[in-house]
Short mmCIF file of C-alpha atoms in Angstrom, two decimals:
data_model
loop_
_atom_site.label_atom_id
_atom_site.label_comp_id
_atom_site.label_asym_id
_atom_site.label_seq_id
_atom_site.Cartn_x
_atom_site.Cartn_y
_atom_site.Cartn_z
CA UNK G 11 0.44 3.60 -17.80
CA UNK G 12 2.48 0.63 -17.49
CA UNK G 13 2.05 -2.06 -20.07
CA UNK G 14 3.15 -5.87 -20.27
CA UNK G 15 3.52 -7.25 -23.84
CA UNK G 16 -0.26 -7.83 -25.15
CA UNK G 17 -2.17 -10.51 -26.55
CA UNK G 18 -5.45 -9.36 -26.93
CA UNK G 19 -8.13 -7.00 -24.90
CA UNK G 20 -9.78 -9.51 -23.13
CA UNK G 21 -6.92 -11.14 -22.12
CA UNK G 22 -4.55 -8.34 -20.67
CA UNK G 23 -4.91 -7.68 -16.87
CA UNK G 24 -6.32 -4.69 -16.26
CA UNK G 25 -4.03 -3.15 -12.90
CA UNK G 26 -4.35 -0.33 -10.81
CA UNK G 27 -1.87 1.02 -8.27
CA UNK G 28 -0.66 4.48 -6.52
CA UNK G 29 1.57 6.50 -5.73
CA UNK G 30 3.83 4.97 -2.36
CA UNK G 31 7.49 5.37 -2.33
CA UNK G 32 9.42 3.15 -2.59
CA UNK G 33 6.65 0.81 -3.25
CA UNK G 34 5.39 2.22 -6.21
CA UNK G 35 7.10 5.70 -7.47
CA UNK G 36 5.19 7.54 -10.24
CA UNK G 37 7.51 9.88 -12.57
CA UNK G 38 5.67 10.99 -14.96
CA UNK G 39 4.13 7.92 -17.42
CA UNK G 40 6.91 6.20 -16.14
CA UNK G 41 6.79 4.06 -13.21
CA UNK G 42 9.25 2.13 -10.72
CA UNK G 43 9.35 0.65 -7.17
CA UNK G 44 9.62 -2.53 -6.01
CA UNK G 45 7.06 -3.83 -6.10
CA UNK G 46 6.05 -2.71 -9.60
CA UNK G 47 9.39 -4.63 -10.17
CA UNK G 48 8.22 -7.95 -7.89
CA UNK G 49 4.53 -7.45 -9.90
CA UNK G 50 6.08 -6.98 -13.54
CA UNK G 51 8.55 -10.41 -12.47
CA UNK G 52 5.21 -11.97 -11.71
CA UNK G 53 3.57 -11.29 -14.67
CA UNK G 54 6.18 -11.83 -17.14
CA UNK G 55 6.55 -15.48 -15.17
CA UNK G 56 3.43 -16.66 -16.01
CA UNK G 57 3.58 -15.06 -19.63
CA UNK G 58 -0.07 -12.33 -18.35
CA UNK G 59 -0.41 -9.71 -20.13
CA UNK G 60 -1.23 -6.47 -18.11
CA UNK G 61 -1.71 -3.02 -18.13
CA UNK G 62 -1.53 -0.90 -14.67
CA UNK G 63 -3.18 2.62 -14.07
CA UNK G 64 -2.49 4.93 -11.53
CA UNK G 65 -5.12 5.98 -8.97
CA UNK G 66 -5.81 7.06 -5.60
CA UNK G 67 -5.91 4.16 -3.42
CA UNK G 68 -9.79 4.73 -2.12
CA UNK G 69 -10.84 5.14 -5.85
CA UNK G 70 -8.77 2.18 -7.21
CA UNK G 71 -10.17 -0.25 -4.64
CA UNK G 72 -14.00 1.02 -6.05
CA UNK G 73 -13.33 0.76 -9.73
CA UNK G 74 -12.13 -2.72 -8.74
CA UNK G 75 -15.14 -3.28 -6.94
CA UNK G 76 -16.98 -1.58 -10.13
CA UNK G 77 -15.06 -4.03 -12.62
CA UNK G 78 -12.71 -1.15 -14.32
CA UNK G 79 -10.08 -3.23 -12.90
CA UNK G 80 -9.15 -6.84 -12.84
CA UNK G 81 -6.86 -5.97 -9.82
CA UNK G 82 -4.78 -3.59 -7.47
CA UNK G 83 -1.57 -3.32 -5.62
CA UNK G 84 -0.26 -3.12 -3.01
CA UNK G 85 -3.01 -2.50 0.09
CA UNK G 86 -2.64 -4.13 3.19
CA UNK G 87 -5.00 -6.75 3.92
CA UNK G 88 -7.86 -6.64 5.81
CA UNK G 89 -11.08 -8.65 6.26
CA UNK G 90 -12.88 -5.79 5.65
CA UNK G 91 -11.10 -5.50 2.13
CA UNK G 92 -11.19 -9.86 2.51
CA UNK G 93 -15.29 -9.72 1.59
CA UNK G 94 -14.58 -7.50 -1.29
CA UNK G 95 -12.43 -8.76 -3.85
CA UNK G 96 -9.10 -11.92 -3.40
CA UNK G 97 -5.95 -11.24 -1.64
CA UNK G 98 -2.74 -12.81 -3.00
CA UNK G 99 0.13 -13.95 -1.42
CA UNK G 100 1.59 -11.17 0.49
CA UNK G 101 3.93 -9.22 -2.02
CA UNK G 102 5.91 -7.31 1.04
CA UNK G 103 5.85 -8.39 4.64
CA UNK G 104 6.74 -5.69 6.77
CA UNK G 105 5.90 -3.68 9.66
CA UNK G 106 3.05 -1.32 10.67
CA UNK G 107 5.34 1.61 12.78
CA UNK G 108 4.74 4.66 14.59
CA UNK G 109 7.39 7.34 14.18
CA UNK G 110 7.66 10.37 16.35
CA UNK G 111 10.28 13.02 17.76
CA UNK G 112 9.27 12.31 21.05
CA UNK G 113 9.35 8.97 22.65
CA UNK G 114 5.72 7.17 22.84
CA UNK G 115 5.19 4.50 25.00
CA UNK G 116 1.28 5.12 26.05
CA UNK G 117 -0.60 1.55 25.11
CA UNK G 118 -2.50 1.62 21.61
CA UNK G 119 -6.03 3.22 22.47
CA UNK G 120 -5.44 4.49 25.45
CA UNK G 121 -7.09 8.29 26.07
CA UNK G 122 -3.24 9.47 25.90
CA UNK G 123 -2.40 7.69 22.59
CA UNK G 124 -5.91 9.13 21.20
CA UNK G 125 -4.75 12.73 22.48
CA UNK G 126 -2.25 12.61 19.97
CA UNK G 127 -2.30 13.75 16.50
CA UNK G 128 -1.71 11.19 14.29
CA UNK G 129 -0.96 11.52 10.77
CA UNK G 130 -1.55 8.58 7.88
CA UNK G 131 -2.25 7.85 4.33
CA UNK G 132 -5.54 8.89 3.44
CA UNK G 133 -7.35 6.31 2.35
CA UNK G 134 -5.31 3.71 4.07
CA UNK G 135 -6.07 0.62 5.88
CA UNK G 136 -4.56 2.46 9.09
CA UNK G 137 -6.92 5.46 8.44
CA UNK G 138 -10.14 3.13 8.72
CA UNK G 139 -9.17 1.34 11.76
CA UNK G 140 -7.79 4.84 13.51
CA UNK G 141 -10.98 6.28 12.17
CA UNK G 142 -12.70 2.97 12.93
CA UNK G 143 -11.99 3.01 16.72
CA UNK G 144 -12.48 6.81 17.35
CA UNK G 145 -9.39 8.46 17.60
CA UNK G 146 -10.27 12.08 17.20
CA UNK G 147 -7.06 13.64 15.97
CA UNK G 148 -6.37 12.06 12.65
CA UNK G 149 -4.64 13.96 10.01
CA UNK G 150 -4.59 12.64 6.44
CA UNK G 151 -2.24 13.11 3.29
CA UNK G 152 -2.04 11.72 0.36
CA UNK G 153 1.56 11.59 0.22
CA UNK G 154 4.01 10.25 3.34
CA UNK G 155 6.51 12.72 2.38
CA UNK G 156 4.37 15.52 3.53
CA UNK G 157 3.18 14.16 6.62
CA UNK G 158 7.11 13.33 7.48
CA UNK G 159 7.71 17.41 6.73
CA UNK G 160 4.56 17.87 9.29
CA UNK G 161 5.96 15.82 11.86
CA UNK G 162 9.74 17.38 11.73
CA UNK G 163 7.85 20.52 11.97
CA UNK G 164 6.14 19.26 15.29
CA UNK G 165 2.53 20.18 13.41
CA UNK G 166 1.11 16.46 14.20
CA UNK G 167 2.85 13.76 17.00
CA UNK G 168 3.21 10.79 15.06
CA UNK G 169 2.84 8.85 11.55
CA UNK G 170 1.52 5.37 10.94
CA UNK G 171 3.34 3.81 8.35
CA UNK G 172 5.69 0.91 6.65
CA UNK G 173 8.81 1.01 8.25
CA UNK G 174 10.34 0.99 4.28
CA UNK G 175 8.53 4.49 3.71
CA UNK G 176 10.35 5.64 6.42
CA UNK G 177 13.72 4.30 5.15
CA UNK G 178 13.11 5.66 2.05
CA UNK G 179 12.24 9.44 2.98
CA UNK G 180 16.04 8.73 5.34
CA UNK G 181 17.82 7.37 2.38
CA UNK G 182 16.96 10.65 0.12
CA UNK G 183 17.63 12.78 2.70
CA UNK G 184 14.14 14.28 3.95
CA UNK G 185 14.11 13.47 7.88
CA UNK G 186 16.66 15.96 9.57
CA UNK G 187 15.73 15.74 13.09
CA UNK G 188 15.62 12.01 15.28
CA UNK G 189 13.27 10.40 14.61
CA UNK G 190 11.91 7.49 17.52
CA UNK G 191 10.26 3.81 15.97
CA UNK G 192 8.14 1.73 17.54
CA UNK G 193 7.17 -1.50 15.86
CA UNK G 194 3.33 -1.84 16.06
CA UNK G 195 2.34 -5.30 14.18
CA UNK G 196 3.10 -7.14 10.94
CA UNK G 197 1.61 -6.09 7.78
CA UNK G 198 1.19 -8.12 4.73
CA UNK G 199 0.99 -6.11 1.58
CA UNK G 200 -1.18 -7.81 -1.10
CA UNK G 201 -2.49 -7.51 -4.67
CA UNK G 202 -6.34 -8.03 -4.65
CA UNK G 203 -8.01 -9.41 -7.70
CA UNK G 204 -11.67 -9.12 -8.76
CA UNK G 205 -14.08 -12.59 -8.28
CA UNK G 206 -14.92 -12.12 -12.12
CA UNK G 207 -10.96 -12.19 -13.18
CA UNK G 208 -10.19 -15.68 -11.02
CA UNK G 209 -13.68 -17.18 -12.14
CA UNK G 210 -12.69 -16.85 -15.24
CA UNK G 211 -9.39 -18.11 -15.13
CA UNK G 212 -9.23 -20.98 -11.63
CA UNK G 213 -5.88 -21.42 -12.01
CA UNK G 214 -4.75 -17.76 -11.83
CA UNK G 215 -3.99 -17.15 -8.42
CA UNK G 216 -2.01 -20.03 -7.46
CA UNK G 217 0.18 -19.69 -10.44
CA UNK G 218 0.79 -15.85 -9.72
CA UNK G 219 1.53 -17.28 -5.83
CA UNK G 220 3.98 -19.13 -7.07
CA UNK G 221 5.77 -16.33 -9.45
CA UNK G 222 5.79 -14.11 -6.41
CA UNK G 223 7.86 -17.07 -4.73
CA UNK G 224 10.33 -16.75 -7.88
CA UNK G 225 9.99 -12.53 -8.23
CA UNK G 226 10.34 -11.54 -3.87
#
């Protein structure tokens, strides 16, 4: 656990996040990334106190929803996720890639691209909407590292990811083979916060907008 200097109980931010390199890196109790960096900058800004967890993404979205948490980071927004709980400002912008040894250029949802076996983060945004419109052969990890060892290995055809979690596994030395990139769409990478934590405090969320302009 994480913790920001504290003032009392009820008014430290209660914060969950997981595991994603380079994102957020877990060692331990220790924990680094950048955007743990851009989220403590944030914090400290608008002089929050906070405290941040770590959990698997699936189950730290529904103890938000279930009020263990006043908020988590970083998912990528959806309107499903929209109806739920209160997106900030996006703390990354980035792309949503596919990565594969072998050249891909069948169109998204097509009966060749859904013949292919397509690894993701379980739990992610990408595994509801691959799940979401039927593609059959969906493998799930909760790591990206593995599911980069499984595609080197030829065991699935192609990952789903940020295009920094690929630079990452490059920069440390863990792809070996070519690996091909195609740019699917922009993703914005938020921190969601609970209805109950901004009712309670209306001015929250712009102010932590405009620390995130300071912190990116």
């Amino acid at each position: 656990m994480l913790a920001g200097s504290a003032l009392s109980q009820a008014d430290t931010l209660r914060l969950a996040t997981h595991h994603l390199p380079p994102y957020q890196v877990v060692n331990g109790d220790a924990l680094s990334g950048s955007m743990i960096d851009v989220m403590q900058c944030s914090l400290i800004e608008l002089g929050q106190p906070y405290q941040v967890d770590v959990r698997p993404i699936n189950r730290a979205f529904k103890e938000l929803q279930a009020g263990l948490f006043d908020g988590v980071f970083v998912l990528n927004r959806t309107a499903e996720r929209d109806q739920l709980a209160i997106a900030s400002e996006p703390l990354i912008v980035t792309y949503r890639s596919l990565f594969s040894v072998q050249k891909i250029d069948t169109e998204v949802h097509s009966p060749e691209m859904k013949g292919l076996k397509i690894g993701v983060l379980h739990g992610s945004a990408m595994h509801r909407w691959l799940s979401k419109h039927e593609y059959p052969n969906i493998h799930t990890r909760y790591d990206y590292h593995i599911l980069f060892e499984l595609l080197q290995l030829e065991r699935i055809d192609a990952i789903v990811a940020p295009h920094e979690i690929y630079a990452h596994e490059q920069s440390h030395g863990h792809v070996t083979r070519n690996i091909e990139t195609r740019h699917l769409s922009q993703a914005n990478l938020s921190s969601y916060f609970s209805a109950e934590w901004l009712e309670q405090r209306p001015d929250f969320l712009q102010r932590f907008n405009a620390a995130l302009d300071v912190c990116r």
